[in-house]
Short mmCIF file of C-alpha atoms and ligand atoms in Angstrom, two decimals:
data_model
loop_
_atom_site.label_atom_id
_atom_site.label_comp_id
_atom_site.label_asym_id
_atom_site.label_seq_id
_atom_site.Cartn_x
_atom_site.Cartn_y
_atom_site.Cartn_z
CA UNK A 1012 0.00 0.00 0.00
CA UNK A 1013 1.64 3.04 0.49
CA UNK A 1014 1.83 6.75 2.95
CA UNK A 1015 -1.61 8.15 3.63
CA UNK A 1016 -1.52 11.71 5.82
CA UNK A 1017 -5.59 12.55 6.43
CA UNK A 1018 -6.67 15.96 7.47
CA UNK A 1019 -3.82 16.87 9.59
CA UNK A 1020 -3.69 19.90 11.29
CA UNK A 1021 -0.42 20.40 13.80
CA UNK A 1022 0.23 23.50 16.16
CA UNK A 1023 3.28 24.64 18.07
CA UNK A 1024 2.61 27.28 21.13
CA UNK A 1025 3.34 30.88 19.78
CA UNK A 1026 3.35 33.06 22.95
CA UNK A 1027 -0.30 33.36 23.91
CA UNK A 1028 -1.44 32.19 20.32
CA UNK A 1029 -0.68 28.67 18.83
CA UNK A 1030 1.17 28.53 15.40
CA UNK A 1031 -0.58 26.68 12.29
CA UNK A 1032 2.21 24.49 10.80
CA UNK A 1033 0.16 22.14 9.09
CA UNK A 1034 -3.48 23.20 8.29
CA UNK A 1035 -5.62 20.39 6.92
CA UNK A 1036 -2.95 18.68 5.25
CA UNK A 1037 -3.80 15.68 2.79
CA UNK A 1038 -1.07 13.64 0.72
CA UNK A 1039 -1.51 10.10 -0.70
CA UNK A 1040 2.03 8.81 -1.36
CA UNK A 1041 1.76 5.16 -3.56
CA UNK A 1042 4.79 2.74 -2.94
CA UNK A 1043 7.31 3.15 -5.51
CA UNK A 1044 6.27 6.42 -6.13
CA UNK A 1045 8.24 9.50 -5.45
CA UNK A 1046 6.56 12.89 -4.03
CA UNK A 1047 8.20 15.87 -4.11
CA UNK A 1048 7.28 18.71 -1.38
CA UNK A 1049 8.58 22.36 -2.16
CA UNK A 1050 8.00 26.13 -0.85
CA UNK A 1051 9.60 28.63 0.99
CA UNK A 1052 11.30 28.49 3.99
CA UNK A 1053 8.84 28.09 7.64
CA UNK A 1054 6.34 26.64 5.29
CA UNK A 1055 5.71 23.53 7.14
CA UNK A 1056 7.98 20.80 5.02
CA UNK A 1057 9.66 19.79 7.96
CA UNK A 1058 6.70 19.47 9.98
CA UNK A 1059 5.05 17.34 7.52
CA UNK A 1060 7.80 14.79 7.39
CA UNK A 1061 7.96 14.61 11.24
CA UNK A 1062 4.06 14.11 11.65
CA UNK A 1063 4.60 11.41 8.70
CA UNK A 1064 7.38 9.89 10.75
CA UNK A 1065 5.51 9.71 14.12
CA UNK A 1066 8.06 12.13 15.47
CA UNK A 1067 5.70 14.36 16.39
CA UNK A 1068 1.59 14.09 16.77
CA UNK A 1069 -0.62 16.18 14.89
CA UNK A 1070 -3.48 17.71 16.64
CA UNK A 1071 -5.83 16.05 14.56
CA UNK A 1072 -5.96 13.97 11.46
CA UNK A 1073 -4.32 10.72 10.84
CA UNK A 1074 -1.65 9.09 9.31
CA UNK A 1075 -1.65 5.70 7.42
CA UNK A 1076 1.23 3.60 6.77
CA UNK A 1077 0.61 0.30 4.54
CA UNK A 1078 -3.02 0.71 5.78
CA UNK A 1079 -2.38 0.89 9.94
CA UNK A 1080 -3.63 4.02 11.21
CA UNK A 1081 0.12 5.03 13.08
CA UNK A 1082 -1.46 8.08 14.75
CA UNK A 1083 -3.15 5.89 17.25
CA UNK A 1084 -0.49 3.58 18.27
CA UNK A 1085 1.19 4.23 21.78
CA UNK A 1086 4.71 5.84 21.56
CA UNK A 1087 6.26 2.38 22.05
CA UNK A 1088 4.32 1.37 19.09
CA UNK A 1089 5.55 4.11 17.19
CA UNK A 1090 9.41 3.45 18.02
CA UNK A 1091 8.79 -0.10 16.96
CA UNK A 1092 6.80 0.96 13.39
CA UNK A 1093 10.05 3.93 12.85
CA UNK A 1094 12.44 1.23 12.80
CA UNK A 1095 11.09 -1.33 10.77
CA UNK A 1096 9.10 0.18 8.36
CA UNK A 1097 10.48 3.98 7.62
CA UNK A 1098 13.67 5.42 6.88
CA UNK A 1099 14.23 8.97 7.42
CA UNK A 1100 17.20 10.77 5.86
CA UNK A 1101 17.51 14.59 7.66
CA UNK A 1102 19.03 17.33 6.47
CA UNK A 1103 22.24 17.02 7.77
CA UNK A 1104 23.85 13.44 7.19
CA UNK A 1105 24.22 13.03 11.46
CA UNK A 1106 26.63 10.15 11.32
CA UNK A 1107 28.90 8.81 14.03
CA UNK A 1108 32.02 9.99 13.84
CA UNK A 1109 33.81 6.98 15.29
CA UNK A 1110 32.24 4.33 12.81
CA UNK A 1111 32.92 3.03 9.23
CA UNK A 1112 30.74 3.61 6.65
CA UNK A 1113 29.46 -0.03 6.76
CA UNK A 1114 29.08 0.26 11.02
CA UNK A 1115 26.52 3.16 10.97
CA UNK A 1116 24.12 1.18 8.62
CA UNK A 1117 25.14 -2.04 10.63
CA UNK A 1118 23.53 0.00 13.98
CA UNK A 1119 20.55 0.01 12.82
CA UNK A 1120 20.10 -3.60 12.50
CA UNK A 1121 21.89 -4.18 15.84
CA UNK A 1122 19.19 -1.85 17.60
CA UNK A 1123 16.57 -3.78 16.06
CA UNK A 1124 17.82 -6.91 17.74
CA UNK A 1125 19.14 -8.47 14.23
CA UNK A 1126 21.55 -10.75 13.83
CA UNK A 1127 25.39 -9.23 13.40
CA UNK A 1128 26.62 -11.68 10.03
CA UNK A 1129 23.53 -10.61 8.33
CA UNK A 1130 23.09 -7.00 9.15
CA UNK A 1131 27.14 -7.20 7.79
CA UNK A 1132 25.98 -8.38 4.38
CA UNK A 1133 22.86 -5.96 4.30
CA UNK A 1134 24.92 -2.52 5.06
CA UNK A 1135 27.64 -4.08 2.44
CA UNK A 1136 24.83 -4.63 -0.31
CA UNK A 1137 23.22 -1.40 0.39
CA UNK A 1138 26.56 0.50 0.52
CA UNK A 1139 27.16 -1.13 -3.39
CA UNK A 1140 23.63 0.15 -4.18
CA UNK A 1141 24.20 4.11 -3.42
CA UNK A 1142 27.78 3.51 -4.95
CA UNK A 1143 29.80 3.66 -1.62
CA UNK A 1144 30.93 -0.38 -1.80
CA UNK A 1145 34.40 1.17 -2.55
CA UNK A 1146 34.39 3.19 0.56
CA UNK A 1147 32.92 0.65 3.42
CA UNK A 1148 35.72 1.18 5.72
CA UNK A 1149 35.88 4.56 5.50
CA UNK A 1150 35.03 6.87 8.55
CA UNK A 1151 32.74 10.15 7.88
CA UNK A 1152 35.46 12.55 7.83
CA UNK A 1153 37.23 10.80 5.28
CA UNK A 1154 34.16 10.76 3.07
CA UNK A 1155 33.46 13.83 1.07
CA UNK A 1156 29.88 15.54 1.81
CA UNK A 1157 28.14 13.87 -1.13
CA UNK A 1158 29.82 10.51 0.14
CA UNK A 1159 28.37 11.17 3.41
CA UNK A 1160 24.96 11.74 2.37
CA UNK A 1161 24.93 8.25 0.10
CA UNK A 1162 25.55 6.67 3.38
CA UNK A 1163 22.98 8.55 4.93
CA UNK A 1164 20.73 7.26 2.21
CA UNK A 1165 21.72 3.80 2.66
CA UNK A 1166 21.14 3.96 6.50
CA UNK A 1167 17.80 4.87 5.79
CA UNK A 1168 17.16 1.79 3.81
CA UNK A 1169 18.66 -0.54 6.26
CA UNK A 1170 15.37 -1.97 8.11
CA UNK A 1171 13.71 -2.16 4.11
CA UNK A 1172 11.08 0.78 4.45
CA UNK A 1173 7.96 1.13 3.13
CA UNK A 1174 7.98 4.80 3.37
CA UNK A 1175 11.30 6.47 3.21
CA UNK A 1176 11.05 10.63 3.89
CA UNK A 1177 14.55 12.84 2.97
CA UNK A 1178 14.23 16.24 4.26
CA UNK A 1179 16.67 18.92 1.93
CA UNK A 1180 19.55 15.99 0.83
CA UNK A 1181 21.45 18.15 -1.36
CA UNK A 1182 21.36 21.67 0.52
CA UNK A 1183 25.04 21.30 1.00
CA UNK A 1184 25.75 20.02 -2.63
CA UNK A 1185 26.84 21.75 -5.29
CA UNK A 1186 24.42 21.71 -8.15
CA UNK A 1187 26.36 17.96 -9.80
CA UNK A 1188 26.48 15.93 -7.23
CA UNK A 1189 22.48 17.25 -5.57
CA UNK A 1190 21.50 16.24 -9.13
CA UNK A 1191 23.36 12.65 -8.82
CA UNK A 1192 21.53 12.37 -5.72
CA UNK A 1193 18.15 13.09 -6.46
CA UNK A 1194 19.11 10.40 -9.40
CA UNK A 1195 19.89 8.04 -6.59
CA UNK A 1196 16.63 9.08 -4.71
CA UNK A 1197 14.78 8.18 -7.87
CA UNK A 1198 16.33 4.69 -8.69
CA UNK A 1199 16.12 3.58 -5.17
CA UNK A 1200 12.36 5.08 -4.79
CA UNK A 1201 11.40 2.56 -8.15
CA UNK A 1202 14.05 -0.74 -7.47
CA UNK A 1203 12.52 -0.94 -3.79
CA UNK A 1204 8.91 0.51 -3.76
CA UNK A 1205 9.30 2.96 -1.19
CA UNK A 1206 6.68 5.65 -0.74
CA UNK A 1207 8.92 8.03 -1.03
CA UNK A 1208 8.72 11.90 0.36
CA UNK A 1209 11.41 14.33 -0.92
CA UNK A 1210 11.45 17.81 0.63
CA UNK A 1211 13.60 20.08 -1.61
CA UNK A 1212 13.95 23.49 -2.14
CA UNK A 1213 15.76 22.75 -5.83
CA UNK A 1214 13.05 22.88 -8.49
CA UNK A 1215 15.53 21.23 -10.92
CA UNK A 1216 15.09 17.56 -8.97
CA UNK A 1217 11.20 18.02 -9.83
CA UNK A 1218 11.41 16.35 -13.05
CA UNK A 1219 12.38 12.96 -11.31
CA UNK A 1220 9.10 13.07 -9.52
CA UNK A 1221 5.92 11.51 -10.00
CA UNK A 1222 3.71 13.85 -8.25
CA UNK A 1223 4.66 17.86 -6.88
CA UNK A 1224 3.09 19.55 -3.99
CA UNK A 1225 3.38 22.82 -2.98
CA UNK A 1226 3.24 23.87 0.80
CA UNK A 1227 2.58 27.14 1.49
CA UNK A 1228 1.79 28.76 5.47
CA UNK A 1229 0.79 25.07 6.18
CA UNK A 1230 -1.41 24.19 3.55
CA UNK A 1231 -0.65 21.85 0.61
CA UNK A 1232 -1.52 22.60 -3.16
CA UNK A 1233 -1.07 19.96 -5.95
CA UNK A 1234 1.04 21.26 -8.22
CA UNK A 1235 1.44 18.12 -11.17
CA UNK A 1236 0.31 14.40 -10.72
CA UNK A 1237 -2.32 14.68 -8.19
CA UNK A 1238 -6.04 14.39 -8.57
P1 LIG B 1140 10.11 24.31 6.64
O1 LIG B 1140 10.71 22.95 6.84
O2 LIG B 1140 9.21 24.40 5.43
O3 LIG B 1140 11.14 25.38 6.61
P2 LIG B 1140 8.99 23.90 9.30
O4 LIG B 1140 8.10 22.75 9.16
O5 LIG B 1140 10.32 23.66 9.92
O6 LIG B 1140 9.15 24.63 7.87
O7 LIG B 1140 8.26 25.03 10.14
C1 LIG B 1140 6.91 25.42 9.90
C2 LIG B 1140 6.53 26.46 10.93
O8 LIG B 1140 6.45 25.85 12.21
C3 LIG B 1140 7.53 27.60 11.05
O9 LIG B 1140 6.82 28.79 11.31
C4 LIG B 1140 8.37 27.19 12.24
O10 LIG B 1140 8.90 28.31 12.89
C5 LIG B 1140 7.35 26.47 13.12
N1 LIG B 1140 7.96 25.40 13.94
C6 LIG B 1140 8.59 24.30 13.47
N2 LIG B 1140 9.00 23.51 14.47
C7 LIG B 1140 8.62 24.13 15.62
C8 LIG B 1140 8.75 23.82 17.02
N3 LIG B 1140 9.34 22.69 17.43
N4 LIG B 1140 8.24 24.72 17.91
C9 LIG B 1140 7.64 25.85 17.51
N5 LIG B 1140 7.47 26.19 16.21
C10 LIG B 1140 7.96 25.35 15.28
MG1 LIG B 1141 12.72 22.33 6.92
#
């Protein structure tokens, strides 16, 4: 099935006011398909991802991942669903300074109780995948920042998601390598049926995507793709 977010509305406190970051926000997002989410900065793109991630709860409205209703799950519940079924790539490739390339994907399978000799052969396969096989033994500051964000990329495929959600990948790319990334994005989106959510502020990577939305003060507009 796929990434279903149902009238959600989320507020932050704003002084004696609340804040409308998300104001009756609907997105269908089909596995294998990839959705990208633009607009100007304070918008709500970030906010959309984390409500989509069960990061944080909306106010109201729900969110539907291969048809369970997440919003209603305890926070345990939630944990459990973020590592097995989505992968979540922020901004900033956050990855462990100490560990090889092949380690900080390894982590995540360790976490999740996995066995060690498999997770191995996953994070090695996955590394081959985003083009980093080369580079498993590497450490993060060894890697350049493009490097660093393939691994990010493959860390977020580690548990096999059915909804992966990248916030900004390429903001610290130069135009080349954001556009080699956004390739990546796309090949990996189609090979392993993700429902795939790409917040970018680049209106170059649209053409890789299947369907556009626009957010703007919290409220989403279809721009291509969308009934
Ligand atoms: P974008 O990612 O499009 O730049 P965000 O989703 O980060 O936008 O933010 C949307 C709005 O919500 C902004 O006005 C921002 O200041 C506000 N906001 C985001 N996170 C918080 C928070 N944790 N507390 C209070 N306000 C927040
Ligand atoms: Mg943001």
């Amino acid at each position: 099935m796929s990434l279903h977010l149902t009238d959600v509305t989320l507020t932050f406190p704003d002084g004696d006011t609340r804040l409308t970051a998300l104001d009756h926000v609907s997105l269908d997002v089909p596995r294998g398909d990839l959705t990208a989410v633009v607009g100007p900065s304070g918008s709500g793109k970030s906010s959309l991802l984390a409500v989509a991630a069960t990061l944080i709860a909306p106010d109201s409205g729900t969110v539907t991942i291969d048809g369970t209703t997440v919003t209603g799950l305890s926070r345990g519940d939630q944990a459990t669903l973020r590592r097995r079924h989505i992968g979540i790539v922020f901004q900033q490739p956050n990855l462990l300074p100490s560990l090889t390339a092949a380690e900080q994907l390894q982590v995540m399978a360790e976490i999740d109780g996995r066995r060690t000799a498999t997770a191995r052969r996953r994070a090695l396969e996955l590394l081959d995948a985003v083009g980093m096989a080369a580079h498993h033994d590497r450490r993060p500051h060894q890697l350049s920042g493009g490097q660093r964000q393939r691994v990010n990329i493959a860390r977020a495929l580690m548990n096999d998601p059915t909804v992966l959600l990248i916030d900004e990948p390429t903001s610290a790319l130069d135009q080349e390598r954001g556009a080699a990334i956004i390739d990546l994005i796309t090949r990996l989106t189609h090979q392993r049926a993700t429902a795939t959510v790409l917040v970018t502020h680049d209106r170059t990577h649209l053409a890789a995507a299947d369907q556009i939305t626009e957010v703007h003060d919290g409220r989403l507009r279809a721009v291509q793709g969308q009934s």
